[in-house]
XYZ file of C-alpha atoms in Angstrom:
475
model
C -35.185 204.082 145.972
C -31.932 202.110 146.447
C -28.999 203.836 148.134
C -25.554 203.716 149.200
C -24.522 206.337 151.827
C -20.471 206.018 152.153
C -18.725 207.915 155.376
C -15.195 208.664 154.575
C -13.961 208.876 157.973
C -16.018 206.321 159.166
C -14.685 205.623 162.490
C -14.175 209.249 163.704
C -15.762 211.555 166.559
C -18.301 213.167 163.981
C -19.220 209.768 162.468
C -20.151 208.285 165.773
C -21.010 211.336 167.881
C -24.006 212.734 164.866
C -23.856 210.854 162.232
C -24.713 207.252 162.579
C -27.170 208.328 165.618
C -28.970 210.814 163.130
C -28.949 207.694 160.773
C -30.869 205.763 163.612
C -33.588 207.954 164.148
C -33.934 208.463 160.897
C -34.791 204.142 161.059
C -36.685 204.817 164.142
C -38.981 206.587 162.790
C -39.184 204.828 159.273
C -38.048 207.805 157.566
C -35.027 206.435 156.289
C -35.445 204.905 152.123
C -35.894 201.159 151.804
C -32.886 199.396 150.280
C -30.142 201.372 151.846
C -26.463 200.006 152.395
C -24.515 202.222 155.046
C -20.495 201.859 154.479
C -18.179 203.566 156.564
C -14.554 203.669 155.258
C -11.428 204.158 157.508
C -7.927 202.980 157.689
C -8.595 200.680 160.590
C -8.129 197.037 160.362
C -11.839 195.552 160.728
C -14.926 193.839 158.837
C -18.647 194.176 158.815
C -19.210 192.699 161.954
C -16.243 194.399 164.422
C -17.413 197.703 163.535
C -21.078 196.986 164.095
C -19.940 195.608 167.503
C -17.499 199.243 167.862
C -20.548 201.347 166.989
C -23.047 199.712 169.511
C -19.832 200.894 172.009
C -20.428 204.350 170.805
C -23.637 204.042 170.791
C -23.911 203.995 174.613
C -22.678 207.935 174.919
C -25.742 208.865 172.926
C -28.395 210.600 174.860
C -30.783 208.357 176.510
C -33.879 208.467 174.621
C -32.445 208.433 170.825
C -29.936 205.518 171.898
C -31.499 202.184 170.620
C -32.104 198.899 172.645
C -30.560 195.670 171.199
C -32.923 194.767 168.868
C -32.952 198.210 167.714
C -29.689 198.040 166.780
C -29.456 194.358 165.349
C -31.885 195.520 162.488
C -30.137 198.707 161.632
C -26.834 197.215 161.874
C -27.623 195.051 158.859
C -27.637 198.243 156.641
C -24.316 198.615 158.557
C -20.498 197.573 156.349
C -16.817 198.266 156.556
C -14.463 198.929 154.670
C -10.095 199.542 154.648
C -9.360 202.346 152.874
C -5.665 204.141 152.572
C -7.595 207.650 151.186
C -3.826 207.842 149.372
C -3.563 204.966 147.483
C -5.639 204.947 144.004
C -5.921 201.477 144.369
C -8.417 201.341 147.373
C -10.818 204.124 144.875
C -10.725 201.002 142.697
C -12.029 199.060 145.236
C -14.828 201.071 146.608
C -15.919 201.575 142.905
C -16.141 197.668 142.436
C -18.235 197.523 145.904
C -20.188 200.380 144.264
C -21.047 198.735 141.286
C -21.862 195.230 143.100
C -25.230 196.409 143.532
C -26.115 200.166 141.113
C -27.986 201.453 143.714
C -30.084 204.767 142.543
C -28.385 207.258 144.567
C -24.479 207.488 146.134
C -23.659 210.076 148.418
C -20.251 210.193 149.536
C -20.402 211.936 152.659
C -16.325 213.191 153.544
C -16.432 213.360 157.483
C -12.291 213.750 157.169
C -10.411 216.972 157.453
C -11.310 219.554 154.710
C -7.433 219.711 153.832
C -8.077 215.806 152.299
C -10.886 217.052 150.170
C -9.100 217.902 146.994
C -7.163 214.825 146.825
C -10.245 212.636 147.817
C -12.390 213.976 145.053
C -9.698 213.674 142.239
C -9.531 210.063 143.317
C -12.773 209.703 142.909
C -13.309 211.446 139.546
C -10.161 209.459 138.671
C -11.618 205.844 138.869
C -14.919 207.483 137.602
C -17.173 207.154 141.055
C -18.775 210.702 140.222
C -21.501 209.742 137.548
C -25.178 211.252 137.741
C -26.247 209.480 140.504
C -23.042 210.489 142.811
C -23.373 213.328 145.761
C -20.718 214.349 147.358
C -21.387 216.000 150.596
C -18.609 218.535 151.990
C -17.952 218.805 155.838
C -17.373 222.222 157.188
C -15.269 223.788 157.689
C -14.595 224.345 153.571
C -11.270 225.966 153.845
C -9.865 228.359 156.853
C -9.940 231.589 154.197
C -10.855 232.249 150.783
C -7.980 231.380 149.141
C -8.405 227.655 150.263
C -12.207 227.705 149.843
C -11.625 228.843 146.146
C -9.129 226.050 145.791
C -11.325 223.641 147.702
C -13.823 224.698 145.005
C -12.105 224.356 142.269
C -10.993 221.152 142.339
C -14.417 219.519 143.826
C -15.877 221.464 140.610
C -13.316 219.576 138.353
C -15.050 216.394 139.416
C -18.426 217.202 140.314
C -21.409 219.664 139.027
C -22.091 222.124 141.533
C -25.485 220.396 141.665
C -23.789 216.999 143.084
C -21.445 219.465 146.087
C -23.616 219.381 148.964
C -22.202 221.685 151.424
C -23.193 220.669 155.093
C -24.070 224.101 157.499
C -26.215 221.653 159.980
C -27.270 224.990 161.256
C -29.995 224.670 158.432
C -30.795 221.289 159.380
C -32.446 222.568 162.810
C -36.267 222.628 162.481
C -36.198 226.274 164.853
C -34.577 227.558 161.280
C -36.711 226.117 159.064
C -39.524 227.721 161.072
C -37.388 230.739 160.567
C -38.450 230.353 156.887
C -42.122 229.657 157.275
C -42.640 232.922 159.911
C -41.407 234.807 156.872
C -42.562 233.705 154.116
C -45.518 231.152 155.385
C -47.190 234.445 156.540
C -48.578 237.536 155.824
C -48.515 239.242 159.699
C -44.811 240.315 159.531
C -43.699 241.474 156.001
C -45.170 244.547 156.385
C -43.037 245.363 159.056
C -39.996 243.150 157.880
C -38.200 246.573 156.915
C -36.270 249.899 158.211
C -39.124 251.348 159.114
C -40.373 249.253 161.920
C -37.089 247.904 163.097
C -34.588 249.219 165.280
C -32.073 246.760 164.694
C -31.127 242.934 164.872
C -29.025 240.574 166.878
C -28.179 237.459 166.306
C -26.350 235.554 169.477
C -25.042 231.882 169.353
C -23.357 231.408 172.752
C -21.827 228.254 174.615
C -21.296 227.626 177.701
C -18.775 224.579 177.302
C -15.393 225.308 176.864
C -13.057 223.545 174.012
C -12.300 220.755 175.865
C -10.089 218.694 174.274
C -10.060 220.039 170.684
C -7.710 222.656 171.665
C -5.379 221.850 168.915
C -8.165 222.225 165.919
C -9.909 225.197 167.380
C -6.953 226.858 167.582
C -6.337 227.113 164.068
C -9.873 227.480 163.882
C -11.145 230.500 166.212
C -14.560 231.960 166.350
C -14.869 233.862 163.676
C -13.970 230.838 161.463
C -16.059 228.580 163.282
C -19.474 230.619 163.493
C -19.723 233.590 161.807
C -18.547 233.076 158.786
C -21.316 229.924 158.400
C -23.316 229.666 160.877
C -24.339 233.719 161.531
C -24.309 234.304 158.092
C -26.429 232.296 156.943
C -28.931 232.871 159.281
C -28.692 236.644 158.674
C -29.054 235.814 154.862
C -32.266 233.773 156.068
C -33.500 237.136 158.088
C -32.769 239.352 155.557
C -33.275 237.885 152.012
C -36.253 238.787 149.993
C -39.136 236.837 149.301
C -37.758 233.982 146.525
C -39.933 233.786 143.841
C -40.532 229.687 144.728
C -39.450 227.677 147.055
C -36.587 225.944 145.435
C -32.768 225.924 146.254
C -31.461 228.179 143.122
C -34.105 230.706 143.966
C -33.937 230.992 147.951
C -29.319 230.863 147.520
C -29.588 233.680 145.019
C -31.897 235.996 147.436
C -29.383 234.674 150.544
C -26.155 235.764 147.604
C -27.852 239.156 147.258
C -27.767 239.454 150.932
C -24.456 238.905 151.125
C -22.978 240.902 148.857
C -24.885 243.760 150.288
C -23.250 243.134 153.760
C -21.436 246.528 154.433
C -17.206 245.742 153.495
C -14.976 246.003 156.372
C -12.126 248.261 156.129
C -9.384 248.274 158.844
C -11.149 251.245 160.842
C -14.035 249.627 160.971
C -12.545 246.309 162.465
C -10.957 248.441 164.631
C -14.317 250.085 165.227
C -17.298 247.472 165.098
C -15.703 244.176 165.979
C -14.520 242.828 169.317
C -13.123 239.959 169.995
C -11.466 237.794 172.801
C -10.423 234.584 175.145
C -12.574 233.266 178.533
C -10.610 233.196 181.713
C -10.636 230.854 183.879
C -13.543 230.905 186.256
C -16.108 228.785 187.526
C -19.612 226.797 186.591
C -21.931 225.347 188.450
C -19.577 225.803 191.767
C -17.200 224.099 189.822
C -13.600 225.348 188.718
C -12.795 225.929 185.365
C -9.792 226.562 183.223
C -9.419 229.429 181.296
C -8.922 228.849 177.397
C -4.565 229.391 177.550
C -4.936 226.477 180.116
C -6.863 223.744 177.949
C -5.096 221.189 176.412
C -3.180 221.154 173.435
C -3.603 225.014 173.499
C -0.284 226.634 172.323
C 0.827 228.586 174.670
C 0.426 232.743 174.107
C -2.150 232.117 171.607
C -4.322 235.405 170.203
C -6.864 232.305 169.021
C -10.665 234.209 170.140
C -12.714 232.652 172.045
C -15.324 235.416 171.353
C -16.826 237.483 168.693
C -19.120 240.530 168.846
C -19.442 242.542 165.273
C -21.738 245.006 163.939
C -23.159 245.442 160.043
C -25.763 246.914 158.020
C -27.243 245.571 155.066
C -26.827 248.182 152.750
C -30.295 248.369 150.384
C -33.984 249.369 150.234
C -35.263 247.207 152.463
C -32.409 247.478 155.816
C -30.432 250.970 155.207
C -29.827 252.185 158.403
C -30.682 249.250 160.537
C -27.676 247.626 162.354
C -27.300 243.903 162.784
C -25.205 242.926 165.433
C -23.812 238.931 165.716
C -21.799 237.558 168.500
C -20.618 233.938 168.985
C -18.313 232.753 171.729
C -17.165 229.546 174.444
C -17.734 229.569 177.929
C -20.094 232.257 178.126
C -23.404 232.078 181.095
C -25.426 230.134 179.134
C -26.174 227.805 175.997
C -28.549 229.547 173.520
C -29.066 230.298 169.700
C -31.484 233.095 169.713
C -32.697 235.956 167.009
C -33.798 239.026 168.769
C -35.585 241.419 166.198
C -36.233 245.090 168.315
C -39.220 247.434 166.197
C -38.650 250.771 166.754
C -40.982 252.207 169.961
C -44.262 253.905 169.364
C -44.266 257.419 167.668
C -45.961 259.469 169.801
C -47.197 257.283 173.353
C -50.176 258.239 175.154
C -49.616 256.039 178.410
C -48.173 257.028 181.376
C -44.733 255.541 182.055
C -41.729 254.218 180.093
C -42.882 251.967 177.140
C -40.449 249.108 175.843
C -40.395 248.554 172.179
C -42.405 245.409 171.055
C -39.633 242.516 170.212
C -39.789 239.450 168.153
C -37.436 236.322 169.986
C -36.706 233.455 167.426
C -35.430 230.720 170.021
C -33.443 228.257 168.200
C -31.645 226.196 170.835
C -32.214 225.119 173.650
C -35.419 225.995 173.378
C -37.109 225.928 169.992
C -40.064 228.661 169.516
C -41.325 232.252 168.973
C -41.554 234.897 171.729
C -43.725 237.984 171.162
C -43.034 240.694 173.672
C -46.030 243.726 173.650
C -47.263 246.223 175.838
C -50.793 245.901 177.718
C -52.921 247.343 180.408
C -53.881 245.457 183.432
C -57.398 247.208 183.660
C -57.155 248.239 186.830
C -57.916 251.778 186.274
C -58.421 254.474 184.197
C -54.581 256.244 182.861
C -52.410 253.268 184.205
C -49.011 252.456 182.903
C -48.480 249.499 180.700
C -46.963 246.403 181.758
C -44.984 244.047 179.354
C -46.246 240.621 178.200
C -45.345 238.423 175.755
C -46.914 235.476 173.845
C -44.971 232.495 173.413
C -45.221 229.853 171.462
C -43.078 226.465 172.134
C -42.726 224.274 169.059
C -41.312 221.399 171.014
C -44.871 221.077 172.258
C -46.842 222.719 169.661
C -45.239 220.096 167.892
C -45.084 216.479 170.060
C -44.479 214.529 167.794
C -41.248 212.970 167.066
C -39.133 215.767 165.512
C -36.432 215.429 163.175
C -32.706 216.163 164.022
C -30.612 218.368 161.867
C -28.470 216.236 160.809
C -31.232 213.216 160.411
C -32.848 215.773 158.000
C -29.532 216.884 156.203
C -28.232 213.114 155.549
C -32.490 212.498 154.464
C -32.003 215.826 151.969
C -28.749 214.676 150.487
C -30.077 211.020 149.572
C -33.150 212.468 147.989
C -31.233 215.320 145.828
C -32.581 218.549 147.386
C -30.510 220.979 147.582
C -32.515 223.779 149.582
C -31.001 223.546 152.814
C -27.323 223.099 151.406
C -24.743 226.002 151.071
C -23.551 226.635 147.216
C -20.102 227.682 146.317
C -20.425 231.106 145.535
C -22.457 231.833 148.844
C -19.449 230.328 150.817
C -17.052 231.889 149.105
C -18.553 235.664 149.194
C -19.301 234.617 152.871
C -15.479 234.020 153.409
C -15.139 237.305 151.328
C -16.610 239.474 153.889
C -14.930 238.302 156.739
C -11.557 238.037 155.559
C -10.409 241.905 156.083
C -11.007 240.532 159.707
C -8.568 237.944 159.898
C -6.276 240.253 157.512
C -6.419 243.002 160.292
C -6.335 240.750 163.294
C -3.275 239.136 161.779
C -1.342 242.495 161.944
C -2.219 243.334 165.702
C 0.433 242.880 167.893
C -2.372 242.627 170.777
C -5.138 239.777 171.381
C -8.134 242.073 171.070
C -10.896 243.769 173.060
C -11.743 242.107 175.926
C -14.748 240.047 175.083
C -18.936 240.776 176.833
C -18.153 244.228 178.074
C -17.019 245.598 175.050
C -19.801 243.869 173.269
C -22.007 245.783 175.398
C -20.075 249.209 174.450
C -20.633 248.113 170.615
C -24.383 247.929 170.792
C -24.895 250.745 173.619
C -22.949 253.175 170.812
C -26.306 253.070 168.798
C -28.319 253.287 171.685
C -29.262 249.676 172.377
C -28.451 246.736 174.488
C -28.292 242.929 174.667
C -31.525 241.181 175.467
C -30.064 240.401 178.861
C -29.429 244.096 179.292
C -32.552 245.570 178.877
């Protein structure tokens, strides 16, 4: 299968930093189709061969073992082009068509690693000089808009070029293998849907944390924040992915109308419940590793005074048959102890326990990053005697060497997904937009605060310790 796979944006920090590398590995391991013409378009003056000599550069900040040696790089760098393009001027559409149509490869995707405020006019260029045909994708960078309003209008126009079926909306958080194994525990298996319900559990939390700082993209997190930037996409979806029902097949329509159901079920926020079950809030300066670090009014291009969060702890319910009463707690936030992506499911403790001694509840640990596995924690007896107390154990099961072989990236198996067609691990329009939805009586009531918010991890420990519970690290 013959394809063209066109960055717009070409020469910028997501291009270089995950995209081409994903690309490589993808060629590393043979994975990538045969007949394949990589074009990156950007306003810089250059040809063919200058930015295959600027992406080798680049290509010396990747990590160690995915960056390639020469000859490596010689023989993907012939799949490798260039091309000027003023993203304003209809003429240079024109152009990329004609390039297009040199060769009437298969497949295009159009991949738009630009800001998300040049979508609109980048699509109606292209629907203008007709580059959105049958065989065109067009994949959409996050963010998609910074509220609804804009993700409507985002929508709306890509829709007036393309079928939804052509949008491919990027949320590399589905990319990761650690959440497609999310997918096969549930549904790959009989052991847990039994339990998968209010009756056995307690409640769930979902935690992405960082431990880097902004660094220098002060100025677009800013207008960004952490609600924006992971909750509304990245927690979302994989609370849709916890929560969903069994789909009926394994195809995208059918799995993105059981993730819609879920959230559309989310419990609304009014302002008394913002007030109530969300905290939010900025890291101080401090120190890591020994080392000083500034605190997040002291990074560049910060404005100063800003009420930007840093942090985000909220609680929800999922309000049907399957999760009334069960409390799902998400928190995202910069600069925190450590980097992890982790889903911590608690089932409720034993009815009626006929040990000696305090029993914890059995808990189910989805690792997604660093680490990438399953942790099963249980209660067991030593044997040493007759009445002991039970100690706690847990089974764990590391995919990263379950699994040695080489494992795909997520963005290596996004960019693979969008040049094939399938569609199951992107995000549709209505999803996004019911996603943006929910969280926008956040921002709405945030907006009207004259003060920046609860104070970040200790209030996110009040907010589960209300219900009775704690933070893995707390227990």
């Amino acid at each position: 299968m013959s394809f063209d796979l066109i960055f717009f944006g070409g020469t910028g920090d997501l291009s270089w930093r995950k995209l081409m590398p994903a690309l490589f590995q993808a060629f590393r391991h043979g994975k990538l189709p045969a007949g394949g013409r990589i074009l990156a378009v950007a306003r810089d003056e250059q040809d063919d061969d200058a930015y295959r000599r600027w992406l080798k550069d680049r290509f010396q900040d990747v990590e160690g073992a995915k960056r390639p040696n020469d000859e490596e790089f010689a023989r993907f760098a012939e799949l490798l082009h260039y091309r000027r393009m003023d993203l304003s001027q209809p003429a240079d559409y024109a152009g990329l068509l004609d390039w297009v149509a040199t060769r009437g490869a298969d497949t295009v995707v159009l991949y738009l690693a630009t800001s998300p405020h040049l979508f609109p006019q980048i699509c109606t260029q292209l629907g203008a000089v007709g580059l959105n045909g049958p065989q065109v994708r067009v994949v959409l960078e996050k963010p998609l808009g910074h509220d609804l309003a804009s993700a409507q209008e985002i929508n709306r126009v890509v829709r007036a070029t393309f079928g939804e079926t052509q949008a491919l909306r990027i949320d590399h958080y589905l990319g990761k293998p650690s959440v497609q194994n999310l997918m096969a525990l549930r549904f790959g298996n009989a052991l847990f849907e039994p339990l998968w319900r209010r009756d056995s559990i307690a409640n769930i939390q979902i935690t992405l944390a960082e431990s880097l700082g902004v660094g220098t993209r002060g100025d677009f997190y800013d207008r960004t924040g952490a609600l924006r930037d992971m909750v509304q996409n990245h927690a979302l979806q994989l609370l849709t992915m916890v929560a969903m029902e069994p789909p009926s097949r394994n195809d995208a329509d059918a799995i993105r109308d059981e993730k819609l159901k879920v959230l559309r079920s989310l419990q609304p926020f009014t302002e008394e419940r913002v007030a109530r079950d969300v905290v939010r809030g900025q890291y101080r300066r401090g120190h890591v590793d020994g080392q000083p670090v500034p605190g997040y009014l002291e990074e560049a291009k910060v404005p100063e005074g800003s009420r930007c969060e840093t942090f985000v702890a909220l609680r929800t319910e999922v309000q049907n048959w399957r999760w009334a009463g069960v409390p799902f707690y998400l928190r995202t936030g910069k600069r925190l102890a450590q980097r992890e992506a982790q889903i911590v499911v608690n089932f409720r403790p034993t009815p009626h326990s006929i040990f000696p001694g305090s029993a914890a509840a059995n808990r189910l640990v989805i690792k997604l990053q660093p680490e990438d596995g399953l942790e099963l924690h249980l209660m067991a007896a030593k044997g040493h005697a007759q009445g002991e107390a039970l100690t706690p154990v847990s089974l764990d099961l590391d995919f990263d060497k379950a699994f040695a072989e080489d494992r795909v990236g997520a963005y290596e198996r996004l960019l693979l997904e969008s040049i094939a067609g399938r569609l199951n691990l992107f995000v549709r329009s209505d999803e996004q937009e019911q996603a943006w939805r929910w969280v926008e009586p956040v921002l709405e009531a945030w907006r009207r605060e004259d003060a920046a918010g609860s104070g970040g991890p200790a209030a996110a420990s009040a907010l589960v310790a209300r219900d009775g519970f704690a933070w893995p690290e707390e227990q």
